[in-house]
PDB file of C-alpha atoms in Angstrom:
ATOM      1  CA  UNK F 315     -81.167  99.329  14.911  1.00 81.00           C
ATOM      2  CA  UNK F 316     -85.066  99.155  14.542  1.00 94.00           C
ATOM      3  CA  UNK F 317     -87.086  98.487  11.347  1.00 97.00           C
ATOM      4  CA  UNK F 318     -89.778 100.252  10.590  1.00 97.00           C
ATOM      5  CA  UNK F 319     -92.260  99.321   7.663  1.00 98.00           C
ATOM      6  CA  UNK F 320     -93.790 102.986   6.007  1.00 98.00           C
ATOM      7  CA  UNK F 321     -97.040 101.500   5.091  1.00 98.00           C
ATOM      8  CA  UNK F 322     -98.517 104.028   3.169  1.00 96.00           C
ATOM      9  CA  UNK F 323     -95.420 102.364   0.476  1.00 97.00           C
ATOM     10  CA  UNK F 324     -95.068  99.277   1.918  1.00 98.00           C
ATOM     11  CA  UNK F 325     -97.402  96.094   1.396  1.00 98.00           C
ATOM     12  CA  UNK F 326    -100.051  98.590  -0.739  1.00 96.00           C
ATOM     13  CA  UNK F 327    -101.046  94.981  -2.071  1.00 96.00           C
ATOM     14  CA  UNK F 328    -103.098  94.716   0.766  1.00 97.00           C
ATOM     15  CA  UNK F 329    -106.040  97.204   2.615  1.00 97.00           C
ATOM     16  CA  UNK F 330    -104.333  99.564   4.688  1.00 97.00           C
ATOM     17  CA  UNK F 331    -105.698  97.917   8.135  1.00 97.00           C
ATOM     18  CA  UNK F 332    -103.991  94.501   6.680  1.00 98.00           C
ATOM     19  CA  UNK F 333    -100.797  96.323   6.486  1.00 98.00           C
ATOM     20  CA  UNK F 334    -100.502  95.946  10.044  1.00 98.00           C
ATOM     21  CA  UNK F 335    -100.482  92.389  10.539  1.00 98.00           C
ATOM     22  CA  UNK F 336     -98.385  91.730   7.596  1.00 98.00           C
ATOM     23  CA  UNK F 337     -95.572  93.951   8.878  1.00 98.00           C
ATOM     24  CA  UNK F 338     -95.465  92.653  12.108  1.00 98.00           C
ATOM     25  CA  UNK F 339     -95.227  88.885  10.363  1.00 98.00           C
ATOM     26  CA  UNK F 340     -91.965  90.177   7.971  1.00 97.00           C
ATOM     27  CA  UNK F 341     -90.187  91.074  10.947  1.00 96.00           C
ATOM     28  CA  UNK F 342     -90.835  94.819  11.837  1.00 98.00           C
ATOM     29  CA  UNK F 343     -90.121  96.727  15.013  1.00 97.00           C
ATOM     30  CA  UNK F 344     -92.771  99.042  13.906  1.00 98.00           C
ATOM     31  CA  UNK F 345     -94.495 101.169  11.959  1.00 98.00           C
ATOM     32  CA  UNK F 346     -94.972 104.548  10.308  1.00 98.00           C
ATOM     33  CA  UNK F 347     -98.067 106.298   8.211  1.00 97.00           C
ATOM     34  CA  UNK F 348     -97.426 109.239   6.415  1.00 94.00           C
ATOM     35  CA  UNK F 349    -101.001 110.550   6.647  1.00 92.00           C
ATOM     36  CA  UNK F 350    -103.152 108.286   8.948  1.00 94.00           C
ATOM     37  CA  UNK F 351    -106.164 111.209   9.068  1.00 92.00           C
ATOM     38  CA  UNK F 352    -108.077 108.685   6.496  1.00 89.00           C
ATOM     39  CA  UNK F 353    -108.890 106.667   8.697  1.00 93.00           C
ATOM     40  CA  UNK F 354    -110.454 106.656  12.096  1.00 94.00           C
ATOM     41  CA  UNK F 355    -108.001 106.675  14.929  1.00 96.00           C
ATOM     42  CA  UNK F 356    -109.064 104.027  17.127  1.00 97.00           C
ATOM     43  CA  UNK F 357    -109.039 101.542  14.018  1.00 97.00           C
ATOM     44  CA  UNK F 358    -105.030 102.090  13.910  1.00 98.00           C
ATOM     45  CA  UNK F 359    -104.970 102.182  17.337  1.00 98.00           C
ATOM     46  CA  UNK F 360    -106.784  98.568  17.148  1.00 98.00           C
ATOM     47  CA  UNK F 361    -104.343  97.002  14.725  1.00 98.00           C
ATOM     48  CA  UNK F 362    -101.206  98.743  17.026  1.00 98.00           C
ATOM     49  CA  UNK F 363    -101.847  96.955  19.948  1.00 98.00           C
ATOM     50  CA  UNK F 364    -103.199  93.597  18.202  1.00 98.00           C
ATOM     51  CA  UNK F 365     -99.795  93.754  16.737  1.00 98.00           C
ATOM     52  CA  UNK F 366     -97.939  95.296  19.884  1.00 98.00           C
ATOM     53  CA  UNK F 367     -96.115  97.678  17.034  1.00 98.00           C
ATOM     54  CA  UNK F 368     -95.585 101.369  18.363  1.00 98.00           C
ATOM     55  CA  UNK F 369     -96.052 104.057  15.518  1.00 98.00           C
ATOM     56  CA  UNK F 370     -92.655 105.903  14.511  1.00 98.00           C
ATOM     57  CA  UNK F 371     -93.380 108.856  12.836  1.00 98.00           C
ATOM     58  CA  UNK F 372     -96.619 110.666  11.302  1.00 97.00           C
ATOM     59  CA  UNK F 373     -96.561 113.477   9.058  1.00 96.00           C
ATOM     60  CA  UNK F 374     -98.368 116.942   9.447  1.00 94.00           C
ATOM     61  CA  UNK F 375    -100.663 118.527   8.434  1.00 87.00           C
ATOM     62  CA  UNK F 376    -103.479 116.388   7.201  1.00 77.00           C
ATOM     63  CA  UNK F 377    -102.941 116.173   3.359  1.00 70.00           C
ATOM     64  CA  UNK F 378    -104.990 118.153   1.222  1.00 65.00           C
ATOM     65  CA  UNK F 379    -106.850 116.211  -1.682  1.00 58.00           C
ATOM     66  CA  UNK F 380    -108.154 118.792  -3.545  1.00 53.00           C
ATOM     67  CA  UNK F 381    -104.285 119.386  -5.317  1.00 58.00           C
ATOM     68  CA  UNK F 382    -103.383 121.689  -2.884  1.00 62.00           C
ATOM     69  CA  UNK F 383    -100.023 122.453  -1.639  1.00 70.00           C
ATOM     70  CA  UNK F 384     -98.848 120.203   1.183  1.00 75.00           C
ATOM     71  CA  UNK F 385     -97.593 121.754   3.957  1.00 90.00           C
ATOM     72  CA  UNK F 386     -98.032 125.319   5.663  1.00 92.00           C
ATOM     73  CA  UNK F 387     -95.558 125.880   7.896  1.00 96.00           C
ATOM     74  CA  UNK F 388     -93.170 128.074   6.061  1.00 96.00           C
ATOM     75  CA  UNK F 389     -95.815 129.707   4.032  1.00 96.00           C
ATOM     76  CA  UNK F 390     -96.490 133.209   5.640  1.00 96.00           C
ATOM     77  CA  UNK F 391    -100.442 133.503   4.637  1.00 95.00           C
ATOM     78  CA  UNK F 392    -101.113 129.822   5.958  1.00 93.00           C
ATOM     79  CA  UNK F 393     -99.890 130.875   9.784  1.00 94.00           C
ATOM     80  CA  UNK F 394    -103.646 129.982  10.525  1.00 94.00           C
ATOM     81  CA  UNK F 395    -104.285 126.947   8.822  1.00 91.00           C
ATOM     82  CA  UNK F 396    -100.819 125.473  10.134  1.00 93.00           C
ATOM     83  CA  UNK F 397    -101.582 126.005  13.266  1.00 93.00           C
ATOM     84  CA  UNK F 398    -105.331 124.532  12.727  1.00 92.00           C
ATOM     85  CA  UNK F 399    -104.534 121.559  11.083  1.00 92.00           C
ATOM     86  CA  UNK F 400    -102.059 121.204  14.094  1.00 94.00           C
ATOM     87  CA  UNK F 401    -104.847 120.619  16.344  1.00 93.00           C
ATOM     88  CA  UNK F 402    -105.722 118.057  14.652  1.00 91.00           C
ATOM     89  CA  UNK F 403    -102.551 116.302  13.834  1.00 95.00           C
ATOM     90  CA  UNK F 404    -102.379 116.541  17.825  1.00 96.00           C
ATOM     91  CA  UNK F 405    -105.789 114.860  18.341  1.00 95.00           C
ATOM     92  CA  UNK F 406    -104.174 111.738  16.436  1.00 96.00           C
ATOM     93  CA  UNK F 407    -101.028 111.826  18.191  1.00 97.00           C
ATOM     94  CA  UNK F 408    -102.563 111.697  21.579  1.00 97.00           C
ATOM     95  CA  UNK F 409    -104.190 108.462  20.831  1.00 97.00           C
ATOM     96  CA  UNK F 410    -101.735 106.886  18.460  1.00 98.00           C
ATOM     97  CA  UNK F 411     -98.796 108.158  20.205  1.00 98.00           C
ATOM     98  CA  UNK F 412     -96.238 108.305  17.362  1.00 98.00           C
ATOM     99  CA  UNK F 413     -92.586 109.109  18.031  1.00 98.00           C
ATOM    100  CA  UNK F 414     -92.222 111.365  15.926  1.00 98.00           C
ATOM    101  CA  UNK F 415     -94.084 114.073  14.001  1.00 98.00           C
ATOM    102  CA  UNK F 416     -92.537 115.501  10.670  1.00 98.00           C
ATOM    103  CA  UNK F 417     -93.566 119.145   9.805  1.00 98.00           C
ATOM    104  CA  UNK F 418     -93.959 119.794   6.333  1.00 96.00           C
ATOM    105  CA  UNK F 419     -92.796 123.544   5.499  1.00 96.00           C
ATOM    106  CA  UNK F 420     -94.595 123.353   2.046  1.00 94.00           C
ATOM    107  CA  UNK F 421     -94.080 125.680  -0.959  1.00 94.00           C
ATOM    108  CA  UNK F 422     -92.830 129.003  -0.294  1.00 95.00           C
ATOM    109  CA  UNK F 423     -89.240 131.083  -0.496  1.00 96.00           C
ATOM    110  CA  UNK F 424     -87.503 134.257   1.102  1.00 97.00           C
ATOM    111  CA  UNK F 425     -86.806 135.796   4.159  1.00 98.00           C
ATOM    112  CA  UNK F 426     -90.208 135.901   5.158  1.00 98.00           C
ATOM    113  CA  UNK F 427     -91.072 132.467   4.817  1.00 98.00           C
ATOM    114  CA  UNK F 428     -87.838 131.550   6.657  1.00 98.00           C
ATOM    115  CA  UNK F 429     -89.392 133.809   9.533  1.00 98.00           C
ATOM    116  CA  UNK F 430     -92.867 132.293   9.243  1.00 98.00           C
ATOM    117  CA  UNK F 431     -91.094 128.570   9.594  1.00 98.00           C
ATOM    118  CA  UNK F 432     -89.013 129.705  12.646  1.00 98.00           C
ATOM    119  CA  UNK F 433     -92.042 131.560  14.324  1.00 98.00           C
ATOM    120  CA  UNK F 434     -94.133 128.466  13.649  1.00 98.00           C
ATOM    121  CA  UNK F 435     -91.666 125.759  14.879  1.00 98.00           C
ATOM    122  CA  UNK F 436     -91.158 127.601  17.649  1.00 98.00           C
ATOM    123  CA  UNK F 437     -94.580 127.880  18.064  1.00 98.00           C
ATOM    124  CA  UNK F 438     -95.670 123.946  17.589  1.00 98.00           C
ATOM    125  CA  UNK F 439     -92.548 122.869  19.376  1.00 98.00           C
ATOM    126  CA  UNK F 440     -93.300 124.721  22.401  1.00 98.00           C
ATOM    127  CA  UNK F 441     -96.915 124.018  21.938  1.00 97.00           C
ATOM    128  CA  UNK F 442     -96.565 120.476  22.504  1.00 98.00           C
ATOM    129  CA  UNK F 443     -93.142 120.067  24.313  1.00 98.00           C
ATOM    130  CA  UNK F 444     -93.602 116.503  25.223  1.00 97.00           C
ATOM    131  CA  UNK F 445     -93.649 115.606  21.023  1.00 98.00           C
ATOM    132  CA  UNK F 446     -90.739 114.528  19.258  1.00 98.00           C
ATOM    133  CA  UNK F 447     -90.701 116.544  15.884  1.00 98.00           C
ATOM    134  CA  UNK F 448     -88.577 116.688  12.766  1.00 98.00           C
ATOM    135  CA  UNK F 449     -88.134 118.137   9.680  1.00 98.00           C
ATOM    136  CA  UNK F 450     -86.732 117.022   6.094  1.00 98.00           C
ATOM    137  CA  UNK F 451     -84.992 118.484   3.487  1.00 98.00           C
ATOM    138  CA  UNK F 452     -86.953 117.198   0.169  1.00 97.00           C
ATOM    139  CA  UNK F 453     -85.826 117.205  -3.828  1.00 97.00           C
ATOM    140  CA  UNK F 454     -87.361 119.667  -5.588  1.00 94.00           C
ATOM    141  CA  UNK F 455     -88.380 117.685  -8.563  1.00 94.00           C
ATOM    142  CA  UNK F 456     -90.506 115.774  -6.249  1.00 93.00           C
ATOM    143  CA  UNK F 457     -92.029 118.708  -4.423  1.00 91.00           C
ATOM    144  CA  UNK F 458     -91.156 122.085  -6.463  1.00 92.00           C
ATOM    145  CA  UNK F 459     -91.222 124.981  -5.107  1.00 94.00           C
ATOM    146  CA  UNK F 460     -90.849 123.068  -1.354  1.00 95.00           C
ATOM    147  CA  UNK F 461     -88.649 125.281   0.905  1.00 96.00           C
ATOM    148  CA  UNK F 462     -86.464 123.244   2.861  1.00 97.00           C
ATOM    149  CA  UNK F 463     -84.473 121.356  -0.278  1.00 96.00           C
ATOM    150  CA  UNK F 464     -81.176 121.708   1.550  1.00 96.00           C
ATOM    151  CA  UNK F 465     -79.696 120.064   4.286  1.00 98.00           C
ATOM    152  CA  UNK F 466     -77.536 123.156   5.533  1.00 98.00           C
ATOM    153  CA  UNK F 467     -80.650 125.073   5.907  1.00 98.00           C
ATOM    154  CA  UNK F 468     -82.235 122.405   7.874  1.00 98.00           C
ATOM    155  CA  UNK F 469     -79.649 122.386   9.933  1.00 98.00           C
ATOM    156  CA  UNK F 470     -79.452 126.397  10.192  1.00 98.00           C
ATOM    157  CA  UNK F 471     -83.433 126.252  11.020  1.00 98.00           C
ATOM    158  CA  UNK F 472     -83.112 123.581  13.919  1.00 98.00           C
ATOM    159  CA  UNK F 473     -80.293 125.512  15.311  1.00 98.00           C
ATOM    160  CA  UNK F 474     -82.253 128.970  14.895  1.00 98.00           C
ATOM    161  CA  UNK F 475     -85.297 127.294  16.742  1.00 98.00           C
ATOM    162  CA  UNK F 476     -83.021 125.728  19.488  1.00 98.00           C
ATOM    163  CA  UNK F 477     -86.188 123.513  20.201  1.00 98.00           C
ATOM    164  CA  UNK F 478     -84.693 120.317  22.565  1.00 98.00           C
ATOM    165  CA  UNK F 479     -88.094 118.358  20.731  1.00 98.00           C
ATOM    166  CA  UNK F 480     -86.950 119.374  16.918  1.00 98.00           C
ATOM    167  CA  UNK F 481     -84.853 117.368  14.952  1.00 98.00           C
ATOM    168  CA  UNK F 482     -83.542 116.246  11.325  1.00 98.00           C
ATOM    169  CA  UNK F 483     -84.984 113.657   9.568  1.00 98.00           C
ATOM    170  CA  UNK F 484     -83.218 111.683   7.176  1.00 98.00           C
ATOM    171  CA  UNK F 485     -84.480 110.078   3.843  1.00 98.00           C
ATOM    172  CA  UNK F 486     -81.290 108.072   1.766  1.00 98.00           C
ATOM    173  CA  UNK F 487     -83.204 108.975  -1.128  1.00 98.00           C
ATOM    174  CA  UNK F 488     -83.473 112.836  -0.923  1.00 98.00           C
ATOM    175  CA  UNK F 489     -80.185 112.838   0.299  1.00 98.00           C
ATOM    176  CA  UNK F 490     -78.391 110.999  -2.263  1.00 98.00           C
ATOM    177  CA  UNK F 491     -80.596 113.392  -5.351  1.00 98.00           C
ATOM    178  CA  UNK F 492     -79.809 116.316  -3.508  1.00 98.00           C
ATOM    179  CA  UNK F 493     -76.187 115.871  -2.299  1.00 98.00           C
ATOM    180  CA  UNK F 494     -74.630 113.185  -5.053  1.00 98.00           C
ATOM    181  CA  UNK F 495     -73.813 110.723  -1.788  1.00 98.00           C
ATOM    182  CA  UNK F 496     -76.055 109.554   0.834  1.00 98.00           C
ATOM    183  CA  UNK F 497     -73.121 107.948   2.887  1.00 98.00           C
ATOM    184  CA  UNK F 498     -71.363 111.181   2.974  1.00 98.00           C
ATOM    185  CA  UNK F 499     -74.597 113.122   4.111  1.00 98.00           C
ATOM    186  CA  UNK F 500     -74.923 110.945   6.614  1.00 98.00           C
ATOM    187  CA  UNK F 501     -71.560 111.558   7.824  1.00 98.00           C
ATOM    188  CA  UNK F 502     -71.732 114.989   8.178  1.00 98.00           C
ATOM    189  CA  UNK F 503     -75.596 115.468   9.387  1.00 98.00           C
ATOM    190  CA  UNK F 504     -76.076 112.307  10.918  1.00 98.00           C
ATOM    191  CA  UNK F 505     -75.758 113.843  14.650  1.00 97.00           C
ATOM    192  CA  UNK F 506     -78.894 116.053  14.132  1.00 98.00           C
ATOM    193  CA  UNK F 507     -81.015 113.469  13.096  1.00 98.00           C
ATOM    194  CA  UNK F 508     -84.149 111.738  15.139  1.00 98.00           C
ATOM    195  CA  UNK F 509     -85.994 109.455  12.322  1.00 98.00           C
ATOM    196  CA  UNK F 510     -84.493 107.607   9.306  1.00 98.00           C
ATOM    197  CA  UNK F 511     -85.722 106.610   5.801  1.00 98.00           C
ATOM    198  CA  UNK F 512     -84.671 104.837   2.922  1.00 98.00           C
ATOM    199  CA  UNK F 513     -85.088 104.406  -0.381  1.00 98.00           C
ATOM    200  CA  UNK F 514     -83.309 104.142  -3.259  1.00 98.00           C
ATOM    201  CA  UNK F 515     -82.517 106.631  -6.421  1.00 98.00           C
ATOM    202  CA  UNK F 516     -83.401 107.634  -9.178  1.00 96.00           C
ATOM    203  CA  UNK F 517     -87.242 106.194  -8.883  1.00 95.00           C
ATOM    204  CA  UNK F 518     -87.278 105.540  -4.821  1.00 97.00           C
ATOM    205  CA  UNK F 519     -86.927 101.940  -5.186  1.00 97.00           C
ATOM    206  CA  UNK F 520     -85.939  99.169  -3.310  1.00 97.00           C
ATOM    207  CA  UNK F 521     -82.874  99.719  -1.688  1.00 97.00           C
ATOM    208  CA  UNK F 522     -79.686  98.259  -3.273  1.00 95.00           C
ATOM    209  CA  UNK F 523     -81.625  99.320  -6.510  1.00 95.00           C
ATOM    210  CA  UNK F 524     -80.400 102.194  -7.495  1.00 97.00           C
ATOM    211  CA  UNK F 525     -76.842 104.454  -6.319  1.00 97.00           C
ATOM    212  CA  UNK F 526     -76.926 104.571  -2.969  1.00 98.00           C
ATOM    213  CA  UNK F 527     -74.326 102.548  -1.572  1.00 97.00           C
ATOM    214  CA  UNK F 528     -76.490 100.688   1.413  1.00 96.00           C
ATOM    215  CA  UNK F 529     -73.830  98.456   2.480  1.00 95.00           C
ATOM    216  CA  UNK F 530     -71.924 101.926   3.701  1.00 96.00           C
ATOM    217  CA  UNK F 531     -74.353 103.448   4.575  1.00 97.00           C
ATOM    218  CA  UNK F 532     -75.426 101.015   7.364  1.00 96.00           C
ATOM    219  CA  UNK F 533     -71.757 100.838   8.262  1.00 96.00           C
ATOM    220  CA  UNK F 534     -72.041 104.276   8.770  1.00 97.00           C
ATOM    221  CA  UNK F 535     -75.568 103.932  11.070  1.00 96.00           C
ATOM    222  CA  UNK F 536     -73.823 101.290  13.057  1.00 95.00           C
ATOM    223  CA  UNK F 537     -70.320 103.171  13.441  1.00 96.00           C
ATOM    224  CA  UNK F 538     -72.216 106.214  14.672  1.00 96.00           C
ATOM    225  CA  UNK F 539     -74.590 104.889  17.264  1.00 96.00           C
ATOM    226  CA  UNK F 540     -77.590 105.210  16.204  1.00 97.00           C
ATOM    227  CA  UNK F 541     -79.998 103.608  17.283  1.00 95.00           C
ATOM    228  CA  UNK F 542     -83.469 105.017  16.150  1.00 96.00           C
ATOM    229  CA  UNK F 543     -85.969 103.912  13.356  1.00 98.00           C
ATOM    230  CA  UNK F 544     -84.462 102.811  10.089  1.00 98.00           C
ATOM    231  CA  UNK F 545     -88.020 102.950   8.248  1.00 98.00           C
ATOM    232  CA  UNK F 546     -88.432 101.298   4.328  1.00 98.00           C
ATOM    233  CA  UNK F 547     -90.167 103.931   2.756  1.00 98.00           C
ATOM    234  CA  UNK F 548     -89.831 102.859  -1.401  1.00 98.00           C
ATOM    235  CA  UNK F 549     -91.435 101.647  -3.903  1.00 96.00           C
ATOM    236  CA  UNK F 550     -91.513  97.607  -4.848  1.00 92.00           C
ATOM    237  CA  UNK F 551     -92.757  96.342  -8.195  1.00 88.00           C
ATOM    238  CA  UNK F 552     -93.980  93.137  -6.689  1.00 92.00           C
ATOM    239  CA  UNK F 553     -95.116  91.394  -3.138  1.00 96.00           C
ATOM    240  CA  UNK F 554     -93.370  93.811  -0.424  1.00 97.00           C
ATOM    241  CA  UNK F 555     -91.982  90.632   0.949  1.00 95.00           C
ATOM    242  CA  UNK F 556     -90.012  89.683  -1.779  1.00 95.00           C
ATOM    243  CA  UNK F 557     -88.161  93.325  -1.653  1.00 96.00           C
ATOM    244  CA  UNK F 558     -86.858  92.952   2.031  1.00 96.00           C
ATOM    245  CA  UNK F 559     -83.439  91.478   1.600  1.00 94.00           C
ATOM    246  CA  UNK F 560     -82.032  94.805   2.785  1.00 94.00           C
ATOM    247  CA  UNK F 561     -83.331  93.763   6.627  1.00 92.00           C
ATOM    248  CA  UNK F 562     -81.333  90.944   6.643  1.00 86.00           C
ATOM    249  CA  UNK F 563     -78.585  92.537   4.959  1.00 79.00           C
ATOM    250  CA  UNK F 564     -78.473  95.533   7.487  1.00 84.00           C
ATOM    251  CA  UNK F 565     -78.762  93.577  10.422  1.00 75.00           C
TER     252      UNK F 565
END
């Protein structure tokens, strides 16, 4: 099992391009930025190979900062700016080389949008065939209006796009809010999935903080064989290092 440190949560008590360094000092395998498009790639790339930590995951598309919806790729009158935006999500993957790319489907519902996400997985998954990509089901309350806020549907969608490069992702958080058992989730979804994250409920704390029952679930990871990121994507109220007992623990 690998550890990944999410540092647009994790050590925010230091500038981003210190984040880095710190996370390879607490023990990570590597490391994964949710948006990275603030800053200039070859400064990340600088701090991943002073480190020698690969990147697991970046999301797409670039956020929008204005209050604007996040996401585009289910939304059928934002074909075009999905499929901008993933130009440039490609220009940073080609020189950061993350592992995985998660494609936001943003806020839309209906038969159509379900189209427009099909047509435009296919589309990016074909697009760039050598990319790992995945997709997440998200609570509502965090993201309303967001259309993938089920796990069967994410499952329906990956099967529908029958993409080799497409695959689940899997956040204990969501997954405990949206199903009422994180362990169980993982039980019955875990052999779709390509990227891990965890956090724990109701706030997305630290996990063994909240209702999700960690020590199972990492039973669970171990039992089933996988061996991908496990990336610590909550929120601490103090020093990230004093919140990473769970490393140890899930060892």
């Amino acid at each position: 099992m690998k550890f990944c440190a999410n540092l647009t949560y994790l050590f925010k008590e230091l500038p981003f391009l210190d984040r880095f360094r710190a996370a390879a000092a607490a023990g990570f395998d590597g490391v994964e930025v949710l948006f990275p498009y603030d800053h200039p790639a070859p400064l990340i790339l600088r701090q991943l190979t002073a480190t020698g930590l690969p990147l697991a995951l970046i999301n797409a598309p670039p956020p929008n900062y204005a209050g604007g919806p996040r996401g585009f790729a289910a939304v059928p009158e934002s074909t075009d700016r999905f499929r901008r935006d993933f130009a440039r999500v490609l220009r940073y993957a080609e020189r950061l080389r993350p592992q995985h790319i998660h494609l936001m489907a943003g806020v839309a519902e209906g038969a159509e949008a379900h189209k427009t996400l099909i047509d435009n997985l296919r589309w990016a998954t074909a697009k760039a065939s050598s990319e790992s990509f995945v997709i997440e089901p998200i609570f509502p309350a965090d993201l309303a209006g967001y259309f993938l806020s089920d796990f069967d549907l994410a499952v329906d969608i990956i099967k529908e796009v029958g993409a080799p490069n497409l695959r689940l992702q899997f956040d204990t958080y969501h997954a405990q809010m949206l199903t009422g058992d994180a362990v169980a989730a993982w039980k019955r979804y875990g052999h779709r999935v390509g990227h891990v994250q965890i956090g724990d409920t109701p706030k997305r704390g630290v996990p063994g903080s909240g209702a999700v029952d960690f020590e199972a679930f990492f039973k669970a990871l171990h039992r089933s064989g996988y061996n991908g990121w496990v990336s610590g994507e909550y929120n601490s109220s103090g020093p990230t290092e004093e919140s990473l007992s769970w490393m140890r623990f899930a060892a």
